[in-house]
Amino acid sequence: MALLGLCSALYAQTVSLNGGWKFSLGNAASPQKDFGAGTEYFNYLTKARSIHNEGPYCEKFDDSSWQEVSLPHDWVTTLPYAPEASHSHGYKTVGWKYPETSVGWYRRRITFSPEQEGRHFALRFDGIFRNANVWFNGIWMGNEPSGYAVQSYDITPYIDFDGENIICVRADATLEEGWFYEGAGIYRNVWLEETSPVHPTPGGIWTEWADGKLSVHVEWAHGQAGEARFRLLDAAGNAVASSQEPVLTLSAPHLWDVEDPYLYTLETRIGEDVYRTPVGIRTAEFNARDGFLLNGRKLILKGVNLHQDHAGVGSGMPDELIEWRVRRMQELGVNAIRCSHNPASPALLDICDRLGVLIIDENRLMGINDHHKRELENMVRWGRQHPCVVLWSLGNEEWGLENDVRGIKIAREMREYVHGLDPTRQTTIANAGGATLIEGLEVHGYNYIIQNDVQGRHARHPEWPIFGSEETSGCGTRGIYFPEEGRMPAINRTHEYENVIERGWKFYHGNAWTGGVFWWTGLDYRGEPNPLQYPATISEFGLLDYCGFWKDEAWYIKAWWTEEPVLHVFPHWNLAGHEGETIDLWVYSNCDEVRLTVNGKSLGKKKMPADGHLSWKAAYKPGKVVAEGYKSGKRILREVVETTGPAVKLEASAQTIGTLAVVTVKVLDAKGRVVPDACLPVKLSVEGEGRILGAGNGDPAYLGPETPADGHNMEMPAFNGLLQVLVQKNGTDVRLRCSGERCPPVYFSIN
Ligand code: GAL
């Protein structure tokens, strides 16, 4: 397999258009209530420029009563829940049953200067959920049904360089594309790209590395090939190669790797324009003997599946929050993410290039017709530049095709199409157990060893490259050890099932011919709260909850996926109501031996089995549980879990990335210990130069608001001692005020 030099093209001038939008709900059932759009004598398809119309896409439309929003924006976060709403989408009142909350209109003004006339301009939307229609100055630019495609519109001839211009978008989330929460609206970034008239197509600069040479591909827009000159800069900005030809010679390149995600920058000069493109040089290959090789070295993919939504903001995650989540995954030892089940956002790919996390980028819908190929091409075009992307997934669990020979034909044609766009990467499909479709695959992704005879398939087909595309991490609610309505203890400990997380990891770790495994999932996501139903609205499959707070299984993964010493004992010891009951006490740890002492009585030292856990039994009585971890006979860790007193105070701390502060509010007892079962309402206010984007508590059965109506003040119960607030900082003077029942107000300054 050829070495790759990959890039993510930055346009000559790229300006964010995330600020300054106006928003209003429309109506999916009634064109009259949908601002009359489509009811006009001459609608937007009848005449190119709708000068006689009144609708939102017309320049003269009055949007002064519309809400001011900035992007990314997911309007579903503000909608209530209802038991009859879609289980898949987390019982939020959006979708075909709710026409009045399923269409959203956006408008934004934009001006240009007369000096810019003669340049080329494109509007780029990284993703709109869904079925987006876009207008510029009343002129229809086009429609994109997919909620996951990057959309780029040439607006050059429609621009008024002397006056105001109007961008208008209508998104219609009536139909679901996934069986998981997808949000609604312009939930990814929007850009204005300015170039000279002769320029590459969007995503049209990409590179390949082979035999000491970096070949640059420039795909020209409108068939107008221009002259390009190239320079490759190292990470310090020194030119290491330059050429008039699209080939750069580089001896002994600094490779991109998960531990050392080294990026060069390719400068492509076209006339006056300079395109800067990050380039990572690496090889990636799945094979039947080693599983997966990165730069020729076997790497176990320690992966997670992730959907693209987070507590408080839904699918409208700012780039900083996406980065925060990826960093939390890395803390667990994760080195790979599968973008289930849709193409990744350009932002996620940039972040993973930078942080050294591998990506399996996944197509949404299988098929070989124009629409399917367009979506496939979109994914490859925006992803092939990125060193983080190591595999294209053509689909997931296509039950209707898995046992049908037509599945093989479709998969083969899709695979060939992808190879035409990117000859450097393999393709896969994630399988639910079918026997036919798998015959045609390059790389075999298996969802759950319990429904796929992975061992048997390897025995019958030792030539098949194999990895675990999904495996259950345990499914449970953070801090819940006894079933409650809408919440559940992790199935690993209930004895009704096998310990699923250990079963999964032991299998993939124990079989060196596999490429590793991707947990279902890294973080909880909204929707499909299986096996529960309303009032549960959030899935509980995550290693971390919907806010990124750790569940017990996260410690199991950290113990076996990192070199850091880990010792975690659970459950917590605030089990009021269970006095006298026998409790299973578990320890996740990578120590050699662990001793457990409960309420002063030693229950003995036990040897930790590889990739396993330890357990003891003790009758519950308030008090103290002490775990001591030993390595080579020496005690290296001590973990204490105590029955706490009542909640009396709050404490906040923040992790800041760029202008986003991810604030954790903890509920403490008088001795400063987190009260692990405290679920009290907390009042939150942001003062100064900031606003609250949203808040979350990780409780799957929380049905209250997650955003502040005024941007600054809201109330949310802490769940099992914790609460998260996402604060957008617009300056340095930002303060969060928190207060709760019996907990006096505290001010926390966010720097
Ligand atoms: C898988 C599917 C995932 C998710 C999961 C829930 O079959 O691929 O998207 O639905 O089940 O258990």
Coordinates of N, CA and C in Angstrom, one line a residue, residues 430-513:
A430 N -19.9 -2.4 7.9 CA -20.1 -3.0 9.3 C -21.3 -3.9 9.2
N431 N -21.1 -5.2 9.6 CA -22.1 -6.2 9.4 C -22.8 -6.6 10.7
A432 N -24.1 -7.0 10.5 CA -24.9 -7.4 11.6 C -25.1 -8.9 11.7
G433 N -24.3 -9.7 10.9 CA -24.4 -11.1 11.0 C -24.8 -11.8 9.7
G434 N -25.1 -11.0 8.6 CA -25.4 -11.6 7.4 C -24.3 -12.4 6.8
A435 N -24.6 -13.3 5.9 CA -23.6 -14.2 5.4 C -23.2 -13.9 3.9
T436 N -24.0 -13.1 3.2 CA -23.7 -13.0 1.8 C -22.9 -11.8 1.4
L437 N -23.3 -10.6 1.9 CA -22.7 -9.3 1.6 C -21.2 -9.4 1.9
I438 N -20.8 -10.1 3.0 CA -19.5 -10.0 3.5 C -18.5 -10.7 2.5
E439 N -19.0 -11.5 1.6 CA -18.2 -12.1 0.6 C -17.4 -11.1 -0.3
G440 N -18.1 -9.9 -0.5 CA -17.5 -8.9 -1.4 C -16.6 -7.8 -0.7
L441 N -16.3 -8.0 0.5 CA -15.6 -6.9 1.2 C -14.1 -6.9 1.2
E442 N -13.5 -5.7 1.3 CA -12.0 -5.6 1.4 C -11.6 -5.8 2.8
V443 N -12.3 -5.1 3.7 CA -12.1 -5.2 5.1 C -13.4 -5.5 5.8
H444 N -13.4 -6.4 6.8 CA -14.6 -6.9 7.4 C -14.8 -6.2 8.7
G445 N -15.9 -5.4 8.8 CA -16.2 -4.8 10.1 C -17.3 -5.6 10.7
Y446 N -17.2 -6.1 11.9 CA -18.2 -6.9 12.6 C -18.9 -6.2 13.8
N447 N -20.2 -6.0 13.7 CA -20.9 -5.4 14.8 C -21.3 -6.6 15.7
Y448 N -20.6 -6.8 16.8 CA -20.9 -7.7 17.9 C -20.6 -9.1 17.6
I449 N -19.7 -9.7 18.4 CA -19.3 -11.1 18.2 C -20.5 -12.0 18.5
I450 N -21.4 -11.4 19.3 CA -22.6 -12.3 19.7 C -23.5 -12.6 18.4
Q451 N -23.4 -11.7 17.4 CA -24.2 -11.9 16.3 C -23.4 -12.2 15.0
N452 N -22.1 -12.3 15.2 CA -21.2 -12.6 14.0 C -20.2 -13.7 14.5
D453 N -20.1 -14.7 13.8 CA -19.2 -15.8 14.2 C -17.8 -15.4 13.6
V454 N -17.2 -14.4 14.3 CA -16.0 -13.8 13.8 C -14.8 -14.9 13.7
Q455 N -14.7 -15.7 14.8 CA -13.7 -16.7 14.9 C -13.9 -17.7 13.7
G456 N -15.1 -18.1 13.5 CA -15.4 -19.1 12.4 C -15.1 -18.5 11.1
R457 N -15.4 -17.2 10.9 CA -15.2 -16.6 9.6 C -13.7 -16.5 9.3
H458 N -13.0 -16.2 10.4 CA -11.5 -16.1 10.2 C -10.9 -17.5 9.9
A459 N -11.5 -18.5 10.5 CA -11.0 -19.9 10.3 C -11.3 -20.3 8.8
R460 N -12.5 -19.9 8.3 CA -12.8 -20.3 7.0 C -12.2 -19.4 5.9
H461 N -11.9 -18.2 6.3 CA -11.3 -17.2 5.4 C -10.1 -16.5 6.0
P462 N -9.0 -17.2 6.2 CA -7.9 -16.5 6.9 C -7.4 -15.4 6.1
E463 N -7.8 -15.2 4.8 CA -7.4 -14.0 4.0 C -8.2 -12.7 4.3
W464 N -9.2 -12.8 5.1 CA -10.1 -11.6 5.3 C -9.5 -10.7 6.4
P465 N -9.2 -9.4 6.1 CA -8.9 -8.5 7.2 C -10.1 -8.2 8.0
I466 N -10.0 -8.2 9.3 CA -11.2 -8.2 10.2 C -10.9 -7.2 11.4
F467 N -12.0 -6.4 11.7 CA -11.9 -5.7 13.0 C -13.3 -5.6 13.5
G468 N -13.4 -5.2 14.8 CA -14.7 -5.1 15.5 C -15.3 -3.7 15.4
S469 N -16.3 -3.5 14.5 CA -16.8 -2.2 14.3 C -17.7 -1.7 15.4
E470 N -18.3 -2.7 16.1 CA -19.1 -2.4 17.3 C -19.0 -3.5 18.3
E471 N -19.0 -3.1 19.6 CA -19.0 -4.1 20.6 C -19.6 -3.3 21.8
T472 N -20.4 -3.9 22.6 CA -21.1 -3.2 23.7 C -20.2 -3.0 24.9
S473 N -20.2 -1.7 25.4 CA -19.4 -1.4 26.5 C -20.1 -1.7 27.8
G474 N -21.4 -1.9 27.8 CA -22.0 -2.3 29.0 C -23.4 -1.7 29.3
C475 N -23.7 -0.5 28.7 CA -25.0 0.1 28.8 C -25.4 0.3 30.2
G476 N -25.3 1.5 30.7 CA -25.8 1.8 32.1 C -25.7 3.3 32.4
T477 N -26.5 3.7 33.4 CA -26.5 5.1 33.8 C -25.4 5.4 34.8
R478 N -24.8 6.5 34.6 CA -23.7 6.9 35.6 C -24.3 6.9 37.0
G479 N -23.6 6.2 37.9 CA -23.9 6.2 39.3 C -25.2 5.5 39.7
I480 N -25.8 4.7 38.8 CA -27.0 4.0 39.1 C -26.7 2.5 39.3
Y481 N -27.1 1.9 40.5 CA -26.7 0.5 40.7 C -28.0 -0.3 41.0
F482 N -29.1 0.3 41.0 CA -30.4 -0.4 41.1 C -31.3 0.2 40.1
P483 N -32.1 -0.7 39.4 CA -33.0 -0.2 38.3 C -34.0 0.9 38.8
E484 N -34.2 1.9 38.0 CA -35.1 3.0 38.3 C -35.8 3.3 36.9
E485 N -36.9 3.9 37.0 CA -37.6 4.3 35.7 C -36.7 5.2 34.9
G486 N -36.4 4.8 33.7 CA -35.6 5.7 32.8 C -34.1 5.6 33.0
R487 N -33.7 4.8 34.0 CA -32.2 4.6 34.3 C -31.9 3.2 34.5
M488 N -30.7 2.8 34.3 CA -30.4 1.4 34.5 C -29.0 1.1 35.0
P489 N -28.8 0.1 35.8 CA -27.4 -0.3 36.2 C -26.7 -0.9 34.9
A490 N -25.4 -0.8 34.8 CA -24.7 -1.3 33.7 C -24.9 -2.8 33.7
I491 N -25.1 -3.4 32.5 CA -25.5 -4.8 32.4 C -24.3 -5.7 32.7
N492 N -23.1 -5.1 32.7 CA -21.9 -5.9 33.1 C -22.0 -6.6 34.5
R493 N -22.8 -5.9 35.4 CA -22.8 -6.4 36.8 C -24.1 -7.0 37.2
T494 N -25.1 -7.1 36.2 CA -26.4 -7.5 36.7 C -26.6 -9.0 36.8
H495 N -25.6 -9.8 36.2 CA -25.6 -11.2 36.2 C -26.7 -11.8 35.3
E496 N -27.5 -10.9 34.6 CA -28.5 -11.4 33.7 C -27.7 -11.8 32.4
Y497 N -26.6 -11.0 32.2 CA -25.9 -11.2 30.9 C -24.4 -11.5 31.3
E498 N -23.7 -11.9 30.3 CA -22.3 -12.1 30.4 C -21.7 -10.7 30.7
N499 N -20.5 -10.6 31.2 CA -19.8 -9.3 31.3 C -19.4 -8.9 29.9
V500 N -20.2 -8.0 29.3 CA -20.0 -7.8 27.8 C -18.8 -7.0 27.5
I501 N -18.3 -6.1 28.3 CA -17.2 -5.3 28.0 C -15.9 -6.2 28.0
E502 N -15.9 -7.1 29.0 CA -14.7 -8.0 29.1 C -14.7 -9.0 27.9
R503 N -15.9 -9.5 27.6 CA -16.1 -10.4 26.5 C -15.5 -9.8 25.2
G504 N -15.9 -8.6 25.0 CA -15.5 -7.9 23.7 C -14.0 -7.6 23.7
W505 N -13.5 -7.1 24.8 CA -12.0 -6.7 24.7 C -11.2 -8.0 24.7
K506 N -11.5 -9.0 25.5 CA -10.7 -10.2 25.6 C -10.7 -10.8 24.2
F507 N -11.8 -10.8 23.5 CA -11.8 -11.4 22.1 C -10.8 -10.6 21.2
Y508 N -11.0 -9.3 21.1 CA -10.2 -8.6 20.1 C -8.7 -8.5 20.6
H509 N -8.5 -8.4 21.9 CA -7.1 -8.3 22.3 C -6.5 -9.7 22.1
G510 N -7.3 -10.7 22.3 CA -6.7 -12.1 22.3 C -6.5 -12.6 20.9
N511 N -7.0 -12.0 19.9 CA -6.8 -12.4 18.5 C -6.1 -11.4 17.7
A512 N -4.8 -11.7 17.6 CA -3.9 -10.7 17.0 C -4.1 -10.4 15.5
W513 N -4.9 -11.3 14.9 CA -5.2 -11.1 13.4 C -6.3 -10.1 13.3

